[in-house]
Tab-separated table of C-alpha atoms and ligand atoms in Angstrom:
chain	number	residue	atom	x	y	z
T	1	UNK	CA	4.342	29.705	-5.715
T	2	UNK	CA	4.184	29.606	-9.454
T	3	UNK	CA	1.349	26.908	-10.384
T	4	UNK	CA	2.548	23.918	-12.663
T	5	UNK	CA	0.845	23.187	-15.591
T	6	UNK	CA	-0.126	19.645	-14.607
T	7	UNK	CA	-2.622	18.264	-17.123
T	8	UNK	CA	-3.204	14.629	-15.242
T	9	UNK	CA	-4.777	16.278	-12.456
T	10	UNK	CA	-7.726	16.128	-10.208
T	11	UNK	CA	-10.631	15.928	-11.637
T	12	UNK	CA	-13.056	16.782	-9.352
T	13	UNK	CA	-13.309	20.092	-7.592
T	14	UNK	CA	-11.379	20.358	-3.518
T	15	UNK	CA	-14.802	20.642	-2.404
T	16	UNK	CA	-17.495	18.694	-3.797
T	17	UNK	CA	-20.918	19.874	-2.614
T	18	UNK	CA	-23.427	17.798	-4.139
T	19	UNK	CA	-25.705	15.292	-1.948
T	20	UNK	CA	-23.632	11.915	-2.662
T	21	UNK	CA	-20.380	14.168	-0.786
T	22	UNK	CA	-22.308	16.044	1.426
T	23	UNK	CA	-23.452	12.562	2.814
T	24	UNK	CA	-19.849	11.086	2.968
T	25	UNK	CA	-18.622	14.226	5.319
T	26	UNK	CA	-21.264	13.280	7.531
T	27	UNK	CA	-21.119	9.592	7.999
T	28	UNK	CA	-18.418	9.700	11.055
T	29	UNK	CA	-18.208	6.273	11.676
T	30	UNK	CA	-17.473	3.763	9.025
T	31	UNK	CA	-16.806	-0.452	9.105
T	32	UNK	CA	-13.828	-1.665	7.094
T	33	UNK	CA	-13.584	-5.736	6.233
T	34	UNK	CA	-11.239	-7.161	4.571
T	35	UNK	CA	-12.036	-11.313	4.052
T	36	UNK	CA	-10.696	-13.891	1.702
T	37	UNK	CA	-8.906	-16.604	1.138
T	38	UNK	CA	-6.010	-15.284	3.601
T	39	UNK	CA	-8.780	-15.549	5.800
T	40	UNK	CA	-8.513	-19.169	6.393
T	41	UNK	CA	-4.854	-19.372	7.344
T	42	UNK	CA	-5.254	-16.709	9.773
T	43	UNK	CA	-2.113	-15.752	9.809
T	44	UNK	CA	-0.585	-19.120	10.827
T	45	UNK	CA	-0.265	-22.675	8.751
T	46	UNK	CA	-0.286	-25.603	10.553
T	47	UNK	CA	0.353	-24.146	13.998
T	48	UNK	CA	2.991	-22.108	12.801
T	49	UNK	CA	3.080	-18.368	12.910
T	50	UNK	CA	3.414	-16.102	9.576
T	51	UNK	CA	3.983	-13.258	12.291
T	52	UNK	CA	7.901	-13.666	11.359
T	53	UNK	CA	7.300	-14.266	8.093
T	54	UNK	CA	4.480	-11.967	6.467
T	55	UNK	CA	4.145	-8.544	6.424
T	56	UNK	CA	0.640	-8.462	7.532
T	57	UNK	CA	-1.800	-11.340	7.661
T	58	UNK	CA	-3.537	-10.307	4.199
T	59	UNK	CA	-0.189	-10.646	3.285
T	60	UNK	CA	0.682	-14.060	4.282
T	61	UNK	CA	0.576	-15.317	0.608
T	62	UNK	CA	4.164	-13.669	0.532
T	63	UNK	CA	5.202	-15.972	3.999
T	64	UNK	CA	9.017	-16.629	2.962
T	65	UNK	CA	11.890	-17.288	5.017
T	66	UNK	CA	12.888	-20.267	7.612
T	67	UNK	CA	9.436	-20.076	8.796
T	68	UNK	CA	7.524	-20.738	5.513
T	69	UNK	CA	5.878	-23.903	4.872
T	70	UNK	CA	7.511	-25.741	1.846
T	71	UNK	CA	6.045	-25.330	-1.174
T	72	UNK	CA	3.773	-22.137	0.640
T	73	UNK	CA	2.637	-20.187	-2.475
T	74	UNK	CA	1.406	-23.013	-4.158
T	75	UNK	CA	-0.488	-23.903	-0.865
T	76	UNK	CA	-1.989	-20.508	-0.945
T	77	UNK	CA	-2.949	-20.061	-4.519
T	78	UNK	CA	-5.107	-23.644	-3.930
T	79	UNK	CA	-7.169	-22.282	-0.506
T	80	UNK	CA	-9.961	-21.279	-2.601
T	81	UNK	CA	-11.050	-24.928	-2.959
T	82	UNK	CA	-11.589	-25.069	0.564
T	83	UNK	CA	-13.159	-21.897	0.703
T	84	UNK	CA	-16.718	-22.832	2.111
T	85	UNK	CA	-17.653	-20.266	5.248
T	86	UNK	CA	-20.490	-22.380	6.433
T	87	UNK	CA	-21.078	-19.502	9.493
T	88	UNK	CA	-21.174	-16.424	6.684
T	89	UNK	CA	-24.115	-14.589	7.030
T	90	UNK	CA	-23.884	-11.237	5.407
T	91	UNK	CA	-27.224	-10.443	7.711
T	92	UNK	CA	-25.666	-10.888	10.670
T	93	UNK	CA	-22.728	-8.573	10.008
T	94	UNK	CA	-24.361	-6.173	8.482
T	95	UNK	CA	-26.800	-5.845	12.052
T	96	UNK	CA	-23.861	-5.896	14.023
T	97	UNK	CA	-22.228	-2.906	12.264
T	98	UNK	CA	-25.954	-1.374	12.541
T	99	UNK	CA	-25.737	-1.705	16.198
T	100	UNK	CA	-22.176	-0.449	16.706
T	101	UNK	CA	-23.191	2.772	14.648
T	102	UNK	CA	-21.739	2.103	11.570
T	103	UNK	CA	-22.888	4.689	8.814
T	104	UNK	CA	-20.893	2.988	5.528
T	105	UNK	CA	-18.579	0.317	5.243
T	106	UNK	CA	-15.825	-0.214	2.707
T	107	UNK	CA	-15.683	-4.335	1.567
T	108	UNK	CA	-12.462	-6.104	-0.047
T	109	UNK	CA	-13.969	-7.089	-4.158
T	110	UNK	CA	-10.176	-8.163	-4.489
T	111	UNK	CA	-6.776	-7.699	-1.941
T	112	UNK	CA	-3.909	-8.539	-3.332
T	113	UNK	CA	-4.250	-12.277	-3.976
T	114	UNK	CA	-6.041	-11.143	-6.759
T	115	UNK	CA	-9.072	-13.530	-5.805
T	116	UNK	CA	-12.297	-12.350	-6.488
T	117	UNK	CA	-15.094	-12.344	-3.844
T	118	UNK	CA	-17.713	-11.568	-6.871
T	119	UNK	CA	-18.233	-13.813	-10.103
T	120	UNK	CA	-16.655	-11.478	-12.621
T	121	UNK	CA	-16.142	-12.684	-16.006
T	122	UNK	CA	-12.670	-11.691	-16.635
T	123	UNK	CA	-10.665	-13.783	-14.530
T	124	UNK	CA	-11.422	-17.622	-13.212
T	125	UNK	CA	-9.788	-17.102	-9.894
T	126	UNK	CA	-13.312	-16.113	-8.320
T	127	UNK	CA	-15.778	-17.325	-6.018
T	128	UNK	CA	-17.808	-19.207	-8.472
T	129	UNK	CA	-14.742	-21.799	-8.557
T	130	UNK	CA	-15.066	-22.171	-4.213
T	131	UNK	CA	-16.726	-24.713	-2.302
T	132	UNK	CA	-18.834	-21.584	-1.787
T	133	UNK	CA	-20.103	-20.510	-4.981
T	134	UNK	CA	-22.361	-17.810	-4.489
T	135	UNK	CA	-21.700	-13.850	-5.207
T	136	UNK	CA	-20.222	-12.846	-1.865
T	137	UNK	CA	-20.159	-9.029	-2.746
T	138	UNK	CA	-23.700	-9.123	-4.073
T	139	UNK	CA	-24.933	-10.928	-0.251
T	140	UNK	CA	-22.849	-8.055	1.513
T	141	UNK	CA	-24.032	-5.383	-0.523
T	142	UNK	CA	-27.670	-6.581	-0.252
T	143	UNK	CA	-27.430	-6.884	3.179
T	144	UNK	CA	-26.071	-3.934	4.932
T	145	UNK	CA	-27.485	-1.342	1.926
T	146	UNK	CA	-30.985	-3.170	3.878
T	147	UNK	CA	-29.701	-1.973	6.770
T	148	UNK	CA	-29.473	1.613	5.514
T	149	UNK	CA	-25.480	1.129	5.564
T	150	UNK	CA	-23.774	2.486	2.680
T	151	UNK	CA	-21.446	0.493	0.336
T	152	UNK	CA	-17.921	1.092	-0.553
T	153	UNK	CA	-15.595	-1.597	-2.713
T	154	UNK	CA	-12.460	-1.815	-1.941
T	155	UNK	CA	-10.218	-2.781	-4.725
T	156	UNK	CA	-6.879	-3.890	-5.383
T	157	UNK	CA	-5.089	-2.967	-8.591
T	158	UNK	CA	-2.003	-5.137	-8.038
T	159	UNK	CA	-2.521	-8.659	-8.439
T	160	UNK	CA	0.351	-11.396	-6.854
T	161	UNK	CA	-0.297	-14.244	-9.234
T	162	UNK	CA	-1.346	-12.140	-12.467
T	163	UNK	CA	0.885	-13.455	-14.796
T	164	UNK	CA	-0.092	-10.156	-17.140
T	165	UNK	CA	0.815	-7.820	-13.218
T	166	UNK	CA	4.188	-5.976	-13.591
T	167	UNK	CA	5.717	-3.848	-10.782
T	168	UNK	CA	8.134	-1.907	-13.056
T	169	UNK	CA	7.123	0.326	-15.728
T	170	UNK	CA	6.753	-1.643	-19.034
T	171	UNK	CA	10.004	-1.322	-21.440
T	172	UNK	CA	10.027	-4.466	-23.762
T	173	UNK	CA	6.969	-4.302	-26.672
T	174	UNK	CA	6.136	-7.691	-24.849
T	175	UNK	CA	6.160	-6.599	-21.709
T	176	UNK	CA	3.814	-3.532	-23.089
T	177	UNK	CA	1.153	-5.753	-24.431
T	178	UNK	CA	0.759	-7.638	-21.185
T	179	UNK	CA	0.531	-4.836	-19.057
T	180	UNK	CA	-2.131	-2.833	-21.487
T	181	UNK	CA	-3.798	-6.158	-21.451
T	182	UNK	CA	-3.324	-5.633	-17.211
T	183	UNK	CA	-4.848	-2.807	-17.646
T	184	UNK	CA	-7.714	-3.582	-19.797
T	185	UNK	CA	-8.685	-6.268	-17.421
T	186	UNK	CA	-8.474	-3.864	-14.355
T	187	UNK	CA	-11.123	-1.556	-16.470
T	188	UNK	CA	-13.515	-4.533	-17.593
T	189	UNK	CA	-13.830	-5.540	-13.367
T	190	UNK	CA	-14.569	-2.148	-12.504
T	191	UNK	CA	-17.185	-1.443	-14.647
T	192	UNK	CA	-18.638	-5.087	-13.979
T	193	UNK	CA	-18.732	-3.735	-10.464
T	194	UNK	CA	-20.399	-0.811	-11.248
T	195	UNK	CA	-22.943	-3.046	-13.800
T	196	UNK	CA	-23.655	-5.448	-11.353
T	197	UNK	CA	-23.602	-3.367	-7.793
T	198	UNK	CA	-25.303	0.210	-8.838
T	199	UNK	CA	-26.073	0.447	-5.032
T	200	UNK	CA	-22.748	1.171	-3.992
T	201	UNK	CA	-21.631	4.401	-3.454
T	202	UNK	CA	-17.785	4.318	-3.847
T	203	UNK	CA	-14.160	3.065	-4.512
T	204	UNK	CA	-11.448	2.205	-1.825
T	205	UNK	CA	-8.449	1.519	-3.645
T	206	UNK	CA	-5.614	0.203	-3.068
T	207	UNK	CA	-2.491	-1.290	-4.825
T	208	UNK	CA	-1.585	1.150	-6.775
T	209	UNK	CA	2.110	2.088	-5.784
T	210	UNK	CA	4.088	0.358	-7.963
T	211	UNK	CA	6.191	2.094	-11.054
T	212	UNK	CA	3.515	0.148	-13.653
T	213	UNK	CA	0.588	2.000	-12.761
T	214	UNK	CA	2.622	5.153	-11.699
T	215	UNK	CA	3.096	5.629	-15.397
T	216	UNK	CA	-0.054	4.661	-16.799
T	217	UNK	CA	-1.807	8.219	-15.983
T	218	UNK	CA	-2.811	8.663	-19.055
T	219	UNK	CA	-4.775	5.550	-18.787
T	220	UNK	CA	-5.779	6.313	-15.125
T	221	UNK	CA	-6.979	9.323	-15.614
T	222	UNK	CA	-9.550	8.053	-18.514
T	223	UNK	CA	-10.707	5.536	-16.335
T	224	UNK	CA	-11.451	7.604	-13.816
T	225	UNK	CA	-13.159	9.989	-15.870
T	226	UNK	CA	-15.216	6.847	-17.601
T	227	UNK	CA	-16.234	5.253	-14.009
T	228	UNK	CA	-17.423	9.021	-13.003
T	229	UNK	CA	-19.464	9.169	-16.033
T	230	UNK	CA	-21.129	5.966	-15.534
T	231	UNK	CA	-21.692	6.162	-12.074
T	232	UNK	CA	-22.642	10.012	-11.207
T	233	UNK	CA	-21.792	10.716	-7.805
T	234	UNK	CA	-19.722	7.950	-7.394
T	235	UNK	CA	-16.748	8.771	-4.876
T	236	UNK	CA	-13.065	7.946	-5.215
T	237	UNK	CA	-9.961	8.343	-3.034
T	238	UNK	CA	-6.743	9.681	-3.587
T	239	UNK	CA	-5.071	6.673	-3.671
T	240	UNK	CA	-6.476	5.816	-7.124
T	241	UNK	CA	-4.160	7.325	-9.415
T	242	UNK	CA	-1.282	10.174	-9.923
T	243	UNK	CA	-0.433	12.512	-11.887
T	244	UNK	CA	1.685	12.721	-14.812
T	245	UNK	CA	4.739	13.156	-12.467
T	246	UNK	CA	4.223	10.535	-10.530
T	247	UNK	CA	2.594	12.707	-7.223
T	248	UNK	CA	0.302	10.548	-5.602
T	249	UNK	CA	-2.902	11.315	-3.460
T	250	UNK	CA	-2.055	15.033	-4.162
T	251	UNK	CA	-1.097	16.215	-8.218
T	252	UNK	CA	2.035	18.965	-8.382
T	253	UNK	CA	0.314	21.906	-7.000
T	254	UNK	CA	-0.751	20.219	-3.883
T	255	UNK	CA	-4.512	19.716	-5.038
T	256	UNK	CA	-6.220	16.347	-3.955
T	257	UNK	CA	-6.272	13.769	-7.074
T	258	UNK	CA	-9.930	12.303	-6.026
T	259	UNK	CA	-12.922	13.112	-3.637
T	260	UNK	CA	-11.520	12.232	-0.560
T	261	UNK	CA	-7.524	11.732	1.034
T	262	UNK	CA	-6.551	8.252	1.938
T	263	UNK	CA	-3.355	8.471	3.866
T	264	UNK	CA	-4.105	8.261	6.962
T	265	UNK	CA	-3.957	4.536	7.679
T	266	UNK	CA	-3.130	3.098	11.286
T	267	UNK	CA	-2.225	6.787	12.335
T	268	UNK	CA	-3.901	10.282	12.667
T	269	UNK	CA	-3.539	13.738	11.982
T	270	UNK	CA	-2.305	15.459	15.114
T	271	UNK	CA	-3.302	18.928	13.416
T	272	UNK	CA	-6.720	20.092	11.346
T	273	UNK	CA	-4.498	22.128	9.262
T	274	UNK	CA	-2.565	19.646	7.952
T	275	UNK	CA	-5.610	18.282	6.060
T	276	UNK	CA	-5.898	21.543	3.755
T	277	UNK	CA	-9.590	21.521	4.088
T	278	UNK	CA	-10.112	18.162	2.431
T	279	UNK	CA	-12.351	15.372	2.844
T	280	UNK	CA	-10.507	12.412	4.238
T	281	UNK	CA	-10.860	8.943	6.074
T	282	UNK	CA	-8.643	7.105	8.633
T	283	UNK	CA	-9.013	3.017	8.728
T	284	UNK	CA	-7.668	1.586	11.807
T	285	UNK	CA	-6.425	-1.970	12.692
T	286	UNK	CA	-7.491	-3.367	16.253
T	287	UNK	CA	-4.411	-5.079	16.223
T	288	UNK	CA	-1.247	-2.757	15.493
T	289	UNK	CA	-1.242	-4.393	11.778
T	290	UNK	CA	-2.999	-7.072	9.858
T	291	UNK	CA	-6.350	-6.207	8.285
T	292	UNK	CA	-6.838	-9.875	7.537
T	293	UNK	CA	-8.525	-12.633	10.327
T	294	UNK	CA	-5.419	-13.240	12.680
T	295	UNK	CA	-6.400	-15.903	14.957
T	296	UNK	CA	-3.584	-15.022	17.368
T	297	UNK	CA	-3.357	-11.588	18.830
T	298	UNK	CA	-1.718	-13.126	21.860
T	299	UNK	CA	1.205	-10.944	22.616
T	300	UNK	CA	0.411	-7.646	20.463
T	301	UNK	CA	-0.853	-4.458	22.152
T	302	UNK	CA	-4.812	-4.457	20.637
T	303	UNK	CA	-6.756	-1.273	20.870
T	304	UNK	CA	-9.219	-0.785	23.537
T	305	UNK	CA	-12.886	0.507	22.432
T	306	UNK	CA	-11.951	3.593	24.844
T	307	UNK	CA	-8.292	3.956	22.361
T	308	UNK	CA	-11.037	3.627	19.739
T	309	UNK	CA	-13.554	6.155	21.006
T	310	UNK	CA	-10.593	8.855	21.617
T	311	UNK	CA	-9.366	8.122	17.958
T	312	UNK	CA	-13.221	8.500	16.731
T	313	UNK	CA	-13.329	11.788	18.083
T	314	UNK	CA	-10.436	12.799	17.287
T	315	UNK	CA	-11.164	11.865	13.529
T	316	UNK	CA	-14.489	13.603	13.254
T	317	UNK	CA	-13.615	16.854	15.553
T	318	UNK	CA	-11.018	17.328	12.230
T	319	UNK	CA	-13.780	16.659	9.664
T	320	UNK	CA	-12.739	12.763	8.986
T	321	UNK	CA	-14.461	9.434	8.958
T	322	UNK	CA	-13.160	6.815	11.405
T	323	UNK	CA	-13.317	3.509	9.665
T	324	UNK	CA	-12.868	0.380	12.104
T	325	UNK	CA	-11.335	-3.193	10.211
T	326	UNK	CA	-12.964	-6.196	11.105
T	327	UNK	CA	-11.041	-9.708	9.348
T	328	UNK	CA	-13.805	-12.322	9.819
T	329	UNK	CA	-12.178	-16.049	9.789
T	330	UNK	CA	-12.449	-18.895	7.214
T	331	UNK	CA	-16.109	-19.402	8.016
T	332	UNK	CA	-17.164	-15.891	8.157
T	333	UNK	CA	-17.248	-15.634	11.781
T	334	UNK	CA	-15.615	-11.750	13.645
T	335	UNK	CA	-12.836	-12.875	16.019
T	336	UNK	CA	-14.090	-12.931	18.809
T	337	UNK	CA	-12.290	-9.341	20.541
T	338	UNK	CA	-14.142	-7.694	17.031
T	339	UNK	CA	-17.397	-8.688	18.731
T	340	UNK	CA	-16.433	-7.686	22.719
T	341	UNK	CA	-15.349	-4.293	20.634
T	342	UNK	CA	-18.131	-3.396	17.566
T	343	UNK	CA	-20.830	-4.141	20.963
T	344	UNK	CA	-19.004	-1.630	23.361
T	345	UNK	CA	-18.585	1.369	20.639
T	346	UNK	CA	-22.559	0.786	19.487
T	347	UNK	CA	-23.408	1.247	23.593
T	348	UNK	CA	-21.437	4.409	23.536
T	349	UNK	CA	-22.678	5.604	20.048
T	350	UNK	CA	-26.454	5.085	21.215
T	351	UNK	CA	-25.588	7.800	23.707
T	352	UNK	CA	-23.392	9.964	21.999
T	353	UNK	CA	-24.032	9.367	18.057
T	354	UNK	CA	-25.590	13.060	17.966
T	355	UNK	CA	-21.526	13.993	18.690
T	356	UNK	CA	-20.545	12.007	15.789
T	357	UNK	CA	-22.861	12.486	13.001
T	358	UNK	CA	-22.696	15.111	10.925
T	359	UNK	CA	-20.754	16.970	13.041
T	360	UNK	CA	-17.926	19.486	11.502
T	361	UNK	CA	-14.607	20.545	13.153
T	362	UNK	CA	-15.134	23.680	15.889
T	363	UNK	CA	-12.146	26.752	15.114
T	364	UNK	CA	-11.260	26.731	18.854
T	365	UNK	CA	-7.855	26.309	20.728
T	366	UNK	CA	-7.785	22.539	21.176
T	367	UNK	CA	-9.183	21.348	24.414
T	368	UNK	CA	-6.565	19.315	26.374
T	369	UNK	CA	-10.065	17.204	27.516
T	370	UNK	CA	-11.033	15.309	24.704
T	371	UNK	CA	-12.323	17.174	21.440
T	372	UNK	CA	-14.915	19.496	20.190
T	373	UNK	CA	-17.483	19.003	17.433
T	374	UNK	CA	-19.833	21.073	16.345
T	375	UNK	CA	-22.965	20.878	14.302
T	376	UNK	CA	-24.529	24.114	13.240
T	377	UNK	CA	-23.130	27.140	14.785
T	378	UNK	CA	-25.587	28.602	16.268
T	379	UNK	CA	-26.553	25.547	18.292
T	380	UNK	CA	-23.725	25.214	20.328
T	381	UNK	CA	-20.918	22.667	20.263
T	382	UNK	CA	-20.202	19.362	21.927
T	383	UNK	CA	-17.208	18.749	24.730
T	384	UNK	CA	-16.434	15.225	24.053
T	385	UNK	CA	-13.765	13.514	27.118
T	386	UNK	CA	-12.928	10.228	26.949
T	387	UNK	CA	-12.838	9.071	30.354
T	388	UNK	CA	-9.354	7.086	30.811
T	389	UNK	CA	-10.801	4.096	32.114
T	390	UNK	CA	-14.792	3.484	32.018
T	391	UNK	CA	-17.009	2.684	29.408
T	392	UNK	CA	-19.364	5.561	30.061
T	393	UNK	CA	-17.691	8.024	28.690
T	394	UNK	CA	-19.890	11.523	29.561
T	395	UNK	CA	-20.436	14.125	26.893
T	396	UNK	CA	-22.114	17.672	27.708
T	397	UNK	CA	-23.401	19.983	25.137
T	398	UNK	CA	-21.889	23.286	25.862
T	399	UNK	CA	-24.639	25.959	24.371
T	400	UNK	CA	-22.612	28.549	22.878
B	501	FHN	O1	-1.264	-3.591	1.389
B	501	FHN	C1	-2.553	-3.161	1.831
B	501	FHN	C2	-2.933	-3.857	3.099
B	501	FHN	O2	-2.961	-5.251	2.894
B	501	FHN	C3	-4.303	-3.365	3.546
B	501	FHN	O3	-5.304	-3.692	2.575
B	501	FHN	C4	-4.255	-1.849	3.754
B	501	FHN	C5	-5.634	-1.330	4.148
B	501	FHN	O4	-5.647	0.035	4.132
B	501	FHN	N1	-3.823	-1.193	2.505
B	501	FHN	C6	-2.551	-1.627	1.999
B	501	FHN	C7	-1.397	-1.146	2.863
B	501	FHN	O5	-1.351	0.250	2.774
């Protein structure tokens, strides 16, 4: 078909090759936490569940409906004054996502609350104003780039109680100035991440749906070229921005906007050729939603580590990275199933890791036994099978 002349396009070629990329396709197994101040409701307010009235427990600072507590938002938007995680230790988490085989992990900066985990200096809804005080971002980043665990932010454009945030495109000359001053903020915190965390590797974003940011492209795309520039090598998803029709994740003509496609959430790909031969990640839930701490799963089907293994290999046998949420509670502390679950994939990993690393996608009729991946041609492949229902799953290298 006829190729569009789309001029807010991608701007980085389909197929990156240089070491920062190269390193991403291998990874395999990523970490995914999303913490904050939605993090000490937990889904519920005193012993009532949001599960009715939320969305999603990140999202419980929209709780409306019979089941809302009176007067909720204003409830919500005052939590960080009794945010104060006297268990957090950044150490701690960042071992335990060593153990479980973890090779990056992607960290909520900002959800949607618009409160920010790091001291920036453009907004005075940040840590700094807490209980807690310190830079939470700079204690995770410290601690699991120690570990050897690369860093990803996670950011979310849209902001709930930004008085400057519209959803709808701008129309009045009032409404204009707010949101360029929106969007001048949104630059300033990005490059303050970028100034004050040069060890990170990447952007996670998120937020960016609504018809405001849709048609700032033009903007969008010179931010994107202007975090590139100052961060070479840095690596950004599709979800970042669109082109000047509006196509998200992929421009026009079908070509990935970004390094890396960031659709598949809480699903997979059934098919490798769906994925067009780009780089891409899936983040998974434990839970069937609800990337925030949830202190009640009671009731809800939770995924096994053995659903979580099969999904694993199914996500790297198609050239993916499997990225596992963890919501740690008000004090900084994994619920408790997180633990049972990050301990039983690191036991498998330590025998099977060689499957998952690095490995590439193998062009063979799929198995109806688990999934193939493959290294280096010539050295054979690996036969993956999940065994249905025990924890030592068996692998065998099948020399080719
Ligand atoms: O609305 C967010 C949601 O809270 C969560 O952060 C997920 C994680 O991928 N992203 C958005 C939903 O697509």
């Amino acid at each position: 078909t006829e190729k569009k002349e789309v001029k807010y396009g991608t701007l980085t070629p389909k197929h990156r090759t240089d070491p920062a990329m190269e390193k991403f396709r291998d990874y395999g197994l990523g970490q995914f936490i999303h913490w904050g101040l939605y993090a000490i409701p937990g889904n519920e307010w005193e012993g009532v569940s949001a599960r009715k009235g939320a969305a999603a427990s990140e999202w419980i600072r929209t709780w409306s409906g019979e089941t809302a507590p009176k007067g909720w938002k204003k409830t919500y938007d005052n939590l960080y004054k009794k945010f104060d995680p006297k268990d957090f230790d950044a150490n701690a988490w960042a071992k335990q996502a060593k153990d479980m085989g973890a090779k990056y992990m992607i960290f909520t900066t900002k959800q949607h609350d618009g409160f920010a985990l790091w001291p920036t200096k453009y907004s005075d809804y940040n840590i700094t104003k807490s209980p807690y005080k310190k830079d939470i971002v700079k204690e995770v980043v410290d601690a699991y780039t120690a570990q050897g665990i690369d860093v990803y932010l996670y950011f979310s454009v849209l902001e709930w109680n930004n008085p400057d945030y519209l959803t709808k495109e701008p129309q009045t000359e009032e409404e204009k100035k707010k949101y360029n001053k929106f969007l001048q903020y949104t630059k300033n915190q990005l490059m303050e991440l970028l100034d004050l965390y040069p060890e990170i590797k990447g952007f996670w974003f998120d937020g960016t749906w609504d018809q405001s940011w849709v048609k700032a492209y033009d903007f969008t795309y010179n931010l994107e070229k202007e975090l590139r520039a100052k961060h070479p090598g840095l690596i950004i998803g599709s979800r970042f921005r669109n082109d000047e029709f509006g196509k998200r994740h992929f421009d026009s003509n079908g070509e990935i906007l970004g390094d890396y496609e960031q659709g598949w959430e809480r699903k997979l790909p059934q098919e490798y050729e769906w994925l067009d031969g780009n780089d891409w990640d899936a983040v998974m839930t434990i839970p069937p939603n609800g990337w925030g701490y949830m202190k009640d799963w009671s009731g809800l089907y939770t995924k096994t580590t053995d659903d979580l293994l099969d999904m694993l290999m199914q996500t790297v046998s198609m050239n993916g990275n499997f990225v596992l949420n963890f919501g740690p509670d008000g004090n900084g502390l994994m619920h408790p199933e997180e633990d049972i679950i990050a301990k039983e994939l690191g036991d498998w990993m330590k025998v099977n890791a060689e499957a998952v690393y690095g490995v590439r996608h193998v062009d063979l009729p799929k198995t109806k036994l688990g999934y193939y991946t493959q290294k280096d041609k010539n050295l054979g492949l690996y036969h993956i099978y999940i065994s249905v229902n025990i924890r030592s799953n068996q692998f065998l290298r099948v020399c080719g």
